[in-house]
Tab-separated table of C-alpha atoms in Angstrom:
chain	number	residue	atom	x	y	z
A	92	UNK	CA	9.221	-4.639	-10.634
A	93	UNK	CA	8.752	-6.463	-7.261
A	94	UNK	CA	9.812	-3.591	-5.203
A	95	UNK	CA	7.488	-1.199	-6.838
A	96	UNK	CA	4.500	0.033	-4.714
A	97	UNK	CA	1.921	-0.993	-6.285
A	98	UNK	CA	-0.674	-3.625	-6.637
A	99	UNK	CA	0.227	-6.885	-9.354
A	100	UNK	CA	-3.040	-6.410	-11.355
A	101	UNK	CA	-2.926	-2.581	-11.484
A	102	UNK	CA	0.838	-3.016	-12.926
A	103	UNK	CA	-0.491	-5.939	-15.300
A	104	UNK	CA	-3.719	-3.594	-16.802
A	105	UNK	CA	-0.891	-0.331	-16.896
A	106	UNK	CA	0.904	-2.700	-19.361
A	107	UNK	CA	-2.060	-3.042	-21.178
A	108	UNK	CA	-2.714	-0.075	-22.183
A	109	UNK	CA	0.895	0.164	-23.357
A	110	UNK	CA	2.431	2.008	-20.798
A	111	UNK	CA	5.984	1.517	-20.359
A	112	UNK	CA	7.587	1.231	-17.310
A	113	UNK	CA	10.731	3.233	-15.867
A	114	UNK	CA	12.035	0.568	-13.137
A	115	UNK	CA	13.946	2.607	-10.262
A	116	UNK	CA	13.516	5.888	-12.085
A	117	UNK	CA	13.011	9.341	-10.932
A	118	UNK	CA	12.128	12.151	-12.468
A	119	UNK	CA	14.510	15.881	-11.757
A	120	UNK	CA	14.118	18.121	-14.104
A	121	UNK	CA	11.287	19.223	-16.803
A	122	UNK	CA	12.985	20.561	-19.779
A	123	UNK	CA	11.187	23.131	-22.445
A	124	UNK	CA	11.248	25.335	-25.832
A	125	UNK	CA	9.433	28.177	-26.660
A	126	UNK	CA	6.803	27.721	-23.307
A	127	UNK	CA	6.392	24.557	-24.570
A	128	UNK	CA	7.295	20.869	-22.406
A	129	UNK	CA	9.467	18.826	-24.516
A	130	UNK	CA	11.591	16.660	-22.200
A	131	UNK	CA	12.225	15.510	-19.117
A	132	UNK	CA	15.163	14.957	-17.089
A	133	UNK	CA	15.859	11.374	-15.351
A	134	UNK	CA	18.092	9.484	-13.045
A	135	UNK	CA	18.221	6.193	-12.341
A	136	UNK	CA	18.005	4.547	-8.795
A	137	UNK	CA	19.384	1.518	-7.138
A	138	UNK	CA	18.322	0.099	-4.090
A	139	UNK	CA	20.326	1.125	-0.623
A	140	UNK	CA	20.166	-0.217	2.740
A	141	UNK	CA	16.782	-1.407	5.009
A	142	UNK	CA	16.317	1.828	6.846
A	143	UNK	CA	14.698	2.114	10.159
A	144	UNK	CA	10.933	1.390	8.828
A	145	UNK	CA	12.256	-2.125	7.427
A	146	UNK	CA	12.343	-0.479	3.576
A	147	UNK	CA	15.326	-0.509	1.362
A	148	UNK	CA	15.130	3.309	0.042
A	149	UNK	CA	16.263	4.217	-3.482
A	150	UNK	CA	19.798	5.663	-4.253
A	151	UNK	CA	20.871	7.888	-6.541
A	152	UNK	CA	23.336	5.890	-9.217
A	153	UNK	CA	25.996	8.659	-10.273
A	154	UNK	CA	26.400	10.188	-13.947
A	155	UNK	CA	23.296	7.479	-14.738
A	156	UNK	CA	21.095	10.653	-16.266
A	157	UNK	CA	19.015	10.658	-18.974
A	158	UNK	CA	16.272	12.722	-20.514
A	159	UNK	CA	13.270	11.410	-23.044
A	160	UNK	CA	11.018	13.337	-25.083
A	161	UNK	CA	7.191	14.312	-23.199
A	162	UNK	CA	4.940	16.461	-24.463
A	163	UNK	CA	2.448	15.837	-21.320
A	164	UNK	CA	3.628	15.134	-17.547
A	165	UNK	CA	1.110	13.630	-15.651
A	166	UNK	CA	1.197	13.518	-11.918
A	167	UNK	CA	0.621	10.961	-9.946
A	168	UNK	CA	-0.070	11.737	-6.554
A	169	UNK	CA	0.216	9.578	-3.669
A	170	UNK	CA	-0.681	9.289	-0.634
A	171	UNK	CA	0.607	10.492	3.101
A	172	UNK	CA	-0.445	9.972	6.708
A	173	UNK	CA	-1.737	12.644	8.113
A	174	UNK	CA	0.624	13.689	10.665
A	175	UNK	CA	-0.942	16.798	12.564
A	176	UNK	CA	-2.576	14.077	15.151
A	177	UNK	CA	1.197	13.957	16.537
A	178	UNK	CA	1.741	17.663	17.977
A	179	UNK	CA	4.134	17.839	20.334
A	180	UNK	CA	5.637	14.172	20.401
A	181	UNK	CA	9.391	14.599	19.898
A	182	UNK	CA	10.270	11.172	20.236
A	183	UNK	CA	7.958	10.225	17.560
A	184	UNK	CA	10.483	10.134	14.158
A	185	UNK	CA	9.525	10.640	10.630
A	186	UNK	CA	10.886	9.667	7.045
A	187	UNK	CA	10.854	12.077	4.737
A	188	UNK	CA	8.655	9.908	3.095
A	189	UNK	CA	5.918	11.416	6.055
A	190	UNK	CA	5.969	7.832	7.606
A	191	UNK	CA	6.554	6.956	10.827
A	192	UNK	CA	9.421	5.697	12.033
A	193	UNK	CA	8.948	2.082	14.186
A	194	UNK	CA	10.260	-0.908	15.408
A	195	UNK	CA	10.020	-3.600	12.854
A	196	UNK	CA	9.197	-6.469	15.344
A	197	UNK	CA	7.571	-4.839	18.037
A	198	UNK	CA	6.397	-1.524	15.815
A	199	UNK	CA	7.322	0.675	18.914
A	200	UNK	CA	8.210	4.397	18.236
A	201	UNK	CA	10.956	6.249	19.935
A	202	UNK	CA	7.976	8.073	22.387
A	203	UNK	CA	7.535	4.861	25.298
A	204	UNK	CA	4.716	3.537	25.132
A	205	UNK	CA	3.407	4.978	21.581
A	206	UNK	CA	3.175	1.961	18.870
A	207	UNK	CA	2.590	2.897	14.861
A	208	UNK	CA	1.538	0.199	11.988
A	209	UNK	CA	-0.137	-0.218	8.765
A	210	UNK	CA	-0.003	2.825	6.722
A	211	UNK	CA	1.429	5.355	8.680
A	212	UNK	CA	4.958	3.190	8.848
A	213	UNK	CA	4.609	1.054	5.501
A	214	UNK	CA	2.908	3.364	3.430
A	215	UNK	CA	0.013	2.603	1.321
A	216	UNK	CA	-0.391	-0.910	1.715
A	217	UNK	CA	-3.430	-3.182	2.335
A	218	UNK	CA	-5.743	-3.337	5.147
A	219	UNK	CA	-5.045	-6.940	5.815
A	220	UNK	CA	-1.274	-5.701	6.399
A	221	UNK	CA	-3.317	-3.185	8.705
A	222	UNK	CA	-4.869	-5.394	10.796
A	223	UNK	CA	-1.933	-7.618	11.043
A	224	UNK	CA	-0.437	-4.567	12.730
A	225	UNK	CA	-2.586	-4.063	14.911
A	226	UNK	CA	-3.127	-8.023	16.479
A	227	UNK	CA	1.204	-7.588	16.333
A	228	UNK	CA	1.289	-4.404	17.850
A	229	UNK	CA	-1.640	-5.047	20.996
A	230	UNK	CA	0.513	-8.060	21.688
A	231	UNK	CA	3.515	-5.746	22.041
A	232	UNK	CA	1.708	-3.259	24.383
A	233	UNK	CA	0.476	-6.395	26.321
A	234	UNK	CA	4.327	-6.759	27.280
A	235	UNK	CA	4.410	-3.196	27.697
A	236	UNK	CA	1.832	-2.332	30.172
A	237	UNK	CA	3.045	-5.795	32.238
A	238	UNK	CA	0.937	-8.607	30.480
A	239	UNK	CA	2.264	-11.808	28.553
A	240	UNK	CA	1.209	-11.258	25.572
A	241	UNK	CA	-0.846	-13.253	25.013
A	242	UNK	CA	-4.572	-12.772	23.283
A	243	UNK	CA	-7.394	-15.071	24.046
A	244	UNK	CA	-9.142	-16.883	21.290
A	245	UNK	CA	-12.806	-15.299	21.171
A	246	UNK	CA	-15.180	-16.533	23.662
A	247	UNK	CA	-17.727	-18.970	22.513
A	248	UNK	CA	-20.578	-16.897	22.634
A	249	UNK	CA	-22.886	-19.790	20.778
A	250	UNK	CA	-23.667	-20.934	17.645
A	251	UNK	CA	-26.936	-20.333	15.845
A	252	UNK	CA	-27.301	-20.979	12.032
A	253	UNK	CA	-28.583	-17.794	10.314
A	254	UNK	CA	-28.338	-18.950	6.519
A	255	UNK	CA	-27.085	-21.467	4.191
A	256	UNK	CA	-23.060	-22.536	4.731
A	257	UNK	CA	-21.323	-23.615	1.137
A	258	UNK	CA	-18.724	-25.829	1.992
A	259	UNK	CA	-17.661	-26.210	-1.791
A	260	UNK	CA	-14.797	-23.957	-3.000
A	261	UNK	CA	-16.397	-21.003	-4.330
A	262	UNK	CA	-14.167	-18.901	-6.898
A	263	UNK	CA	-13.508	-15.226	-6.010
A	264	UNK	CA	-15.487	-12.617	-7.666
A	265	UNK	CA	-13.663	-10.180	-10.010
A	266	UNK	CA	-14.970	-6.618	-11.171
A	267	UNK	CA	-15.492	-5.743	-14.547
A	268	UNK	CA	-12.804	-3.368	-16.336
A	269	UNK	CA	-12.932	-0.178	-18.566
A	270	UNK	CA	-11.662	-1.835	-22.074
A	271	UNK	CA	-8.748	-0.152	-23.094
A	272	UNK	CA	-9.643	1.421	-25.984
A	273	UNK	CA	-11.888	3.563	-23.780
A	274	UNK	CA	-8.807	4.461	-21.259
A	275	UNK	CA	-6.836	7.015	-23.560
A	276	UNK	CA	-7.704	10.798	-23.077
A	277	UNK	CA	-9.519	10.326	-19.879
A	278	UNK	CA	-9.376	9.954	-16.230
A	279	UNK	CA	-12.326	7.456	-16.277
A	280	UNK	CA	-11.670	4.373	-13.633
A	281	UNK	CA	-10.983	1.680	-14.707
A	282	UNK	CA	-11.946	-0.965	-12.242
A	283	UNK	CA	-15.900	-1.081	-12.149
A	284	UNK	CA	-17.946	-2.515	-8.654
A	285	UNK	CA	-19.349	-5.339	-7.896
A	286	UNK	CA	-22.747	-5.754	-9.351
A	287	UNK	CA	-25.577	-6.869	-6.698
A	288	UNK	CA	-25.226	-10.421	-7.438
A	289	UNK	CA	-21.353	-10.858	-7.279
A	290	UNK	CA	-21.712	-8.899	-4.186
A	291	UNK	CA	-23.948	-11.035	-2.442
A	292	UNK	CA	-21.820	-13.950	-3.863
A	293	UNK	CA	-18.848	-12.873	-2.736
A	294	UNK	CA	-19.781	-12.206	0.707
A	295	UNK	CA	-21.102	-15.752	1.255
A	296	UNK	CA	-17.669	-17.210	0.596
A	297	UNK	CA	-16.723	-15.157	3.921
A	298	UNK	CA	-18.417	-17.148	6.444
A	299	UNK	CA	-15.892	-19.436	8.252
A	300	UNK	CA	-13.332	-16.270	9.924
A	301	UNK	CA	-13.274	-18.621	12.815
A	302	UNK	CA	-11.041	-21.154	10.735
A	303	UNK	CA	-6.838	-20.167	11.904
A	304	UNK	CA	-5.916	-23.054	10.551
């Protein structure tokens, strides 16, 4: 459950709705009678060694095969960097996952002076792991082009109060859901947006980015 790649809260609502869960499972083989789908094939996976993206990858376990009964296979499709941006750069590796392939600490790439994060090395992730990359990954090409490292706070540009500042806590907003008796038979979403108001609320809790500490 913690390894899989997805979000907490989408995993909790999939349970909901009664979905059961496959841990480490992958699907090889779609099974059928009279041009109909009836089963489908199995295996079960454990979890190998980090590889060079900082991931443990899934292994095959041996004779661990399995089929269950479907009568509807639903794909879920991913997603993949784009990687047609990287004609011509040999020393730029990829997983067969369509990932890039970079340093975890310094998230260099085996082209010099080329640097990959977020995404494109992680997978689908979130954009606060994005822009963690990034501030990592301009410090590293800092070092690379000569520099320290090092990355100056903002300059103080000045301070002028433009509206009201809540010091109270303020509780995070959360979007409304599709109930789940309205999931089945449908490819509805399920997470609604923000109305106006918990927008605007929302957005006022965001007003001290200044605060490291």
């Amino acid at each position: 459950r913690e390894d899989m790649p997805a979000d907490k809260t989408e995993i909790a609502e999939a349970e909901r709705e009664g979905i059961k869960i496959h841990f480490l499972t992958v699907p090889v083989k779609m099974i059928g009678k009279d041009g109909k789908l009836t089963n489908m094939e199995c295996v079960r996976m454990s979890l190998g060694e980090f590889d060079r993206s900082g991931r443990r990858r899934p292994v095959e376990i041996e004779a661990s095969n399995f089929v269950v009964d479907v009568d509807m296979v639903i794909p879920a499709i991913s997603q993949r960097p784009d990687m047609s941006v990287l004609p011509g750069r040999s020393g730029i590796e990829t997983t067969r996952w369509s990932t890039i392939v970079a340093d975890t600490r310094t998230l260099a790439t085996g082209e010099p002076g080329v640097f990959a994060g977020g995404d494109c090395v992680h997978g689908p992730d979130t954009v606060i792991q994005a822009i963690a990359d990034g501030r990592r990954a301009a410090i590293e090409i800092d070092k690379y082009l000569g520099g320290t490292g090092e990355i100056p706070v903002s300059p103080d540009l000045g301070r002028e109060q433009a509206g009201e500042i809540h010091e109270e806590q303020m509780p995070r907003q959360h979007p409304g859901v599709l109930p789940v008796d309205r999931r089945y038979a449908n490819f509805d979403e399920v997470v609604d947006k923000f109305t106006e108001a918990q927008a605007l609320f929302e957005a006022s809790r965001c007003l001290r980015c200044d605060v490291k500490d």
